[in-house]
Coordinates of C-alpha atoms and ligand atoms in Angstrom, one line a residue:
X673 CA 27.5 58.2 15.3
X674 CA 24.7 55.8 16.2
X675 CA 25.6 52.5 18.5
X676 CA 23.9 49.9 17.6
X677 CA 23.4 46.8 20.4
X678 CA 22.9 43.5 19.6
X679 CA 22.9 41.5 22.4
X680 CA 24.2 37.7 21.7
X681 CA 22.6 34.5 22.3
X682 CA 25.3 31.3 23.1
X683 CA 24.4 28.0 23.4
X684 CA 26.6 25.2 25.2
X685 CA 25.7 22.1 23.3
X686 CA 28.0 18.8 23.6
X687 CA 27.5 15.2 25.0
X688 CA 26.6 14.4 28.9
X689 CA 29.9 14.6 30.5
X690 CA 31.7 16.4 28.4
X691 CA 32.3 19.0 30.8
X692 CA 30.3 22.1 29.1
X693 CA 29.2 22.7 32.9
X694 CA 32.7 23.6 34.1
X695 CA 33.2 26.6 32.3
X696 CA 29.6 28.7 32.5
X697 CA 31.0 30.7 35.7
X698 CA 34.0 31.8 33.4
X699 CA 31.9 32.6 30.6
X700 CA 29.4 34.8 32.8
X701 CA 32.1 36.3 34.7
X702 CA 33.3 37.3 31.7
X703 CA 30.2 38.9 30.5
X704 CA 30.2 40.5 33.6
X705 CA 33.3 41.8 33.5
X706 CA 32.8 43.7 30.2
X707 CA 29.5 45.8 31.4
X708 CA 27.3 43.8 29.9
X709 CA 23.9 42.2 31.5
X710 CA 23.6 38.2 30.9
X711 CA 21.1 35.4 31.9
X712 CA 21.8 31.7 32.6
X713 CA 19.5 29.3 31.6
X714 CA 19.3 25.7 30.1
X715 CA 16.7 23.3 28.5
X716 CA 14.7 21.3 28.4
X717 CA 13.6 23.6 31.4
X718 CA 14.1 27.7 31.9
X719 CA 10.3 28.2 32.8
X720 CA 8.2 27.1 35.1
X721 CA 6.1 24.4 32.6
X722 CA 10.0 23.7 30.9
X723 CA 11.3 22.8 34.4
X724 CA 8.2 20.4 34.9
X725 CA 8.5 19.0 31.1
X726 CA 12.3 18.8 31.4
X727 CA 11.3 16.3 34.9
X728 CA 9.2 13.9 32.8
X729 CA 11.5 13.8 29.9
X730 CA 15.0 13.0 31.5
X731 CA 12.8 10.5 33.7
X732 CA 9.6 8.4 32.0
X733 CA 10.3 6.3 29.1
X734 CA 8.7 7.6 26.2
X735 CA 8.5 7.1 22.1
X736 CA 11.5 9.2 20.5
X737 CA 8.5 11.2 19.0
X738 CA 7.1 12.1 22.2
X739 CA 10.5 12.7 23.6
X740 CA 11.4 15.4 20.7
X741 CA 7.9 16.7 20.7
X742 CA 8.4 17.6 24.5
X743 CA 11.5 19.2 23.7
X744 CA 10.2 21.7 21.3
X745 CA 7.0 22.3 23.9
X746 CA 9.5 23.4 26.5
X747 CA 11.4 25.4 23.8
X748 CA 8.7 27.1 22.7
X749 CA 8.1 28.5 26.1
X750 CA 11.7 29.0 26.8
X751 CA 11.8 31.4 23.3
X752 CA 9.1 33.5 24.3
X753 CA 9.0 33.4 28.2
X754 CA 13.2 34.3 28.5
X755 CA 15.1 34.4 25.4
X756 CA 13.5 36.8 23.4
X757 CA 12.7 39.1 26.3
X758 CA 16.0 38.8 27.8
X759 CA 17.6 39.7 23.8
X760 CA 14.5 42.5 23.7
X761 CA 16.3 44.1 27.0
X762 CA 20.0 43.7 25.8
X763 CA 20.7 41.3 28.0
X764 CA 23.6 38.5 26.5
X765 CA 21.7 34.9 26.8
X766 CA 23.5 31.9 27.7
X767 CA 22.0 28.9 27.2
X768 CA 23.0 25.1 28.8
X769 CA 21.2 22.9 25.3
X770 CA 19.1 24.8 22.2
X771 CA 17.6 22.8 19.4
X772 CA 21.1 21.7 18.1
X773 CA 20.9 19.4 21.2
X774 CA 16.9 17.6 19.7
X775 CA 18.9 17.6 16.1
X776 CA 22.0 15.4 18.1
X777 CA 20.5 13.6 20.6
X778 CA 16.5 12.9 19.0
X779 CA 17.4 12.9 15.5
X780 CA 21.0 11.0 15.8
X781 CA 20.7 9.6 18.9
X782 CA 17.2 8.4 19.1
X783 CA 17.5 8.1 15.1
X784 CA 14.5 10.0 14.3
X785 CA 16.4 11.7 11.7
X786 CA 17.5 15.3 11.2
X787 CA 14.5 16.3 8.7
X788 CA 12.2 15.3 11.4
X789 CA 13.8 18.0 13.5
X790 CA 14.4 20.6 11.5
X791 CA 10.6 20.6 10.6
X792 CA 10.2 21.4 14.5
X793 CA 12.8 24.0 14.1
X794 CA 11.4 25.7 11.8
X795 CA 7.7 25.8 12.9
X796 CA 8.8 26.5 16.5
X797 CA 11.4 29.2 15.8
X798 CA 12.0 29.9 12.4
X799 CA 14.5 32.3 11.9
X800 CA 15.9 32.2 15.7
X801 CA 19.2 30.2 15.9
X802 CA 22.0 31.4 18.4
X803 CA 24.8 33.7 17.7
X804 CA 27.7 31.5 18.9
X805 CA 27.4 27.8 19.3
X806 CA 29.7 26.5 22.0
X807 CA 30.3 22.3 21.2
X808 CA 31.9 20.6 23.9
X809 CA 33.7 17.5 22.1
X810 CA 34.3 14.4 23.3
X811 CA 34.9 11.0 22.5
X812 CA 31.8 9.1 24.5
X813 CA 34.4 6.8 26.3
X814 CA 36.1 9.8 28.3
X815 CA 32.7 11.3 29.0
X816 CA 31.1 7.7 30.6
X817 CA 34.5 7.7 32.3
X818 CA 33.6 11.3 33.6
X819 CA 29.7 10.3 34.5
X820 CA 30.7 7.2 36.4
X821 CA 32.9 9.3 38.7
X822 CA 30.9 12.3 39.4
X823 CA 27.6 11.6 42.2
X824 CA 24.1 11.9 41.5
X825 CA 21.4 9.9 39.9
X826 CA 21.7 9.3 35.9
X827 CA 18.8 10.1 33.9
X828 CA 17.4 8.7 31.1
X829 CA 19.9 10.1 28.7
X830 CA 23.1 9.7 31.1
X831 CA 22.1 5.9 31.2
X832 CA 22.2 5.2 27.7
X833 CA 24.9 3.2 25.5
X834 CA 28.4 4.7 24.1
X835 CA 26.8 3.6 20.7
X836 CA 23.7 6.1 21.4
X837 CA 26.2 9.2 22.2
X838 CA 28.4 8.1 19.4
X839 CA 25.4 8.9 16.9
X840 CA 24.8 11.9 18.8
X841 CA 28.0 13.0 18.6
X842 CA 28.2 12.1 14.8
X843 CA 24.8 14.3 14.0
X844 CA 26.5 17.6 16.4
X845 CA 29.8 17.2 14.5
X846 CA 27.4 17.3 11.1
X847 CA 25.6 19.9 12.0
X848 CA 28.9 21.9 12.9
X849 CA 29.9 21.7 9.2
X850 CA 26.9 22.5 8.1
X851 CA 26.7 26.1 10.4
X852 CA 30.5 27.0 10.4
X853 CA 29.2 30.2 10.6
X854 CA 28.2 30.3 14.1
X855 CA 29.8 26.8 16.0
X856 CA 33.1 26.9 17.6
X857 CA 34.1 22.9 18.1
X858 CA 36.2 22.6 21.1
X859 CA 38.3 19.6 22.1
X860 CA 36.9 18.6 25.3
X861 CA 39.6 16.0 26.5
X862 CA 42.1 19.1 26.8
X863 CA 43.0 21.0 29.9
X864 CA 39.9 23.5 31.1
X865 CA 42.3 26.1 30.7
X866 CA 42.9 25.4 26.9
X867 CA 39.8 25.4 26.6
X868 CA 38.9 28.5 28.3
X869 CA 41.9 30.3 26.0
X870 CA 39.5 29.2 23.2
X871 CA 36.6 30.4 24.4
X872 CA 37.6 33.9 25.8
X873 CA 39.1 34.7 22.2
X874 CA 35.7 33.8 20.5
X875 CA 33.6 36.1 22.7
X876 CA 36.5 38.6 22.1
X877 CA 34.9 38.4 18.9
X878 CA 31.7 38.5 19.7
X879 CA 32.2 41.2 21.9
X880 CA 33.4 43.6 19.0
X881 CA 30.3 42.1 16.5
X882 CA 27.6 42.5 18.9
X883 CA 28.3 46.5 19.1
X884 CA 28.5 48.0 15.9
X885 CA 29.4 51.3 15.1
Ligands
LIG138 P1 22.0 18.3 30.7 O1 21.9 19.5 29.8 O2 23.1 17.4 30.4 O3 21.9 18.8 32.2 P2 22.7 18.3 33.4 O4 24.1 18.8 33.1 O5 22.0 19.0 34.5 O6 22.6 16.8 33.4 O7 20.6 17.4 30.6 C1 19.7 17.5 29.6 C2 19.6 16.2 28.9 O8 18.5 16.4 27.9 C3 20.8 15.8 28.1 O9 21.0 14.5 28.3 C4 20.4 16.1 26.7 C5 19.0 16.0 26.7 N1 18.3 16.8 25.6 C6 17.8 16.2 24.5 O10 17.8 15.0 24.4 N2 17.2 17.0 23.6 C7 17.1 18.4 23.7 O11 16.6 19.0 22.8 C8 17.7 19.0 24.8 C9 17.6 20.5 25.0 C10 18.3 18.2 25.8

């Protein structure tokens, strides 16, 4: 009997301060812990020219068209640089943002509109979506609440209006329903541990789909 390995891509997705950050040693231990390979990586950023974009983006003002045109720049060099290699080798990827984040936070939140996007989408990476979708949910109240008492300098996103990551949550909750298939909506204002129960059953799942007999 043949084993056939596919190795799966997740993607943490939710708005700033809504805490996806506090569980990616758990989910990489896990990995870990099961044999498996993994890389960590985020965007905007992941390469060398994402890590420059990702400086300019989250810091110069910019037209919403320039903003989500940078995004999908990075991307680009994020899919072919260390995603598809890293899938290539067998290695799980675990990504901080994908494009579900331009499609919530350019097309809701900057209201460019979701068509705008999912043009990029599809001429940047047709075909290429992640296997598990991990959506950090909050109301954007709780996460200000959360930014205001952690340290650090805001960026351009972290400064904005509850009424900007109120769209953007709207256009990640709509996008949920639209990919059922591969988003698991958590409920970010529980504990981290009822999260993490959450989580760890999901990749349980994973787990058994990515090796097929
Ligand atoms: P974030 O992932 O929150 O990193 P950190 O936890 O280090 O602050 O920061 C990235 C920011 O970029 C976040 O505010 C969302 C934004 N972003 C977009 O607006 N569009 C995108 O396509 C991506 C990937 C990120």
């Amino acid at each position: 009997m043949s084993q056939q390995c596919h190795a799966p891509f997740i993607s943490l997705e939710g708005i700033d301060g809504a805490g996806k950050s506090t569980h990616v040693p758990a989910i990489y231990r896990w990995i870990g812990e099961q044999g498996f390979k993994w890389i960590h990586t985020r965007e905007p950023g992941g390469t060398p020219l994402g890590e420059q974009l990702r400086t300019l983006v989250l810091n110069t003002p910019m037209q919403a068209e320039t903003e989500a045109l940078m995004m999908f720049a990075a991307r680009a060099e994020h899919i072919h640089q260390v995603i598809l290699p890293a899938l290539k080798r067998g290695d799980w990827v675990v990504s901080d943002r994908f494009s579900d984040a331009s499609v919530a936070y350019q097309g809701g939140g900057r209201e460019l509109g979701v068509s705008k996007v999912e043009a990029l989408e599809s001429w940047t990476h047709p075909g290429l979506q992640p296997d598990l979708t991990l959506l950090f949910d909050l109301s954007p109240e709780i996460a200000a609440q959360r930014l205001q008492s952690g340290r650090g300098d805001r960026d351009r996103f972290e400064l904005e209006q509850t009424t900007f990551f109120d769209r953007v949550r709207a256009a990640y909750l709509q996008r949920a329903q639209q990919f059922p298939e591969r988003f698991l909506v958590l409920d970010a204002a529980q504990s981290p541990e009822r999260v993490w129960i959450r989580i760890e059953e999901v990749l349980e799942i994973l787990k058994k789909r990515s090796v097929q007999a």
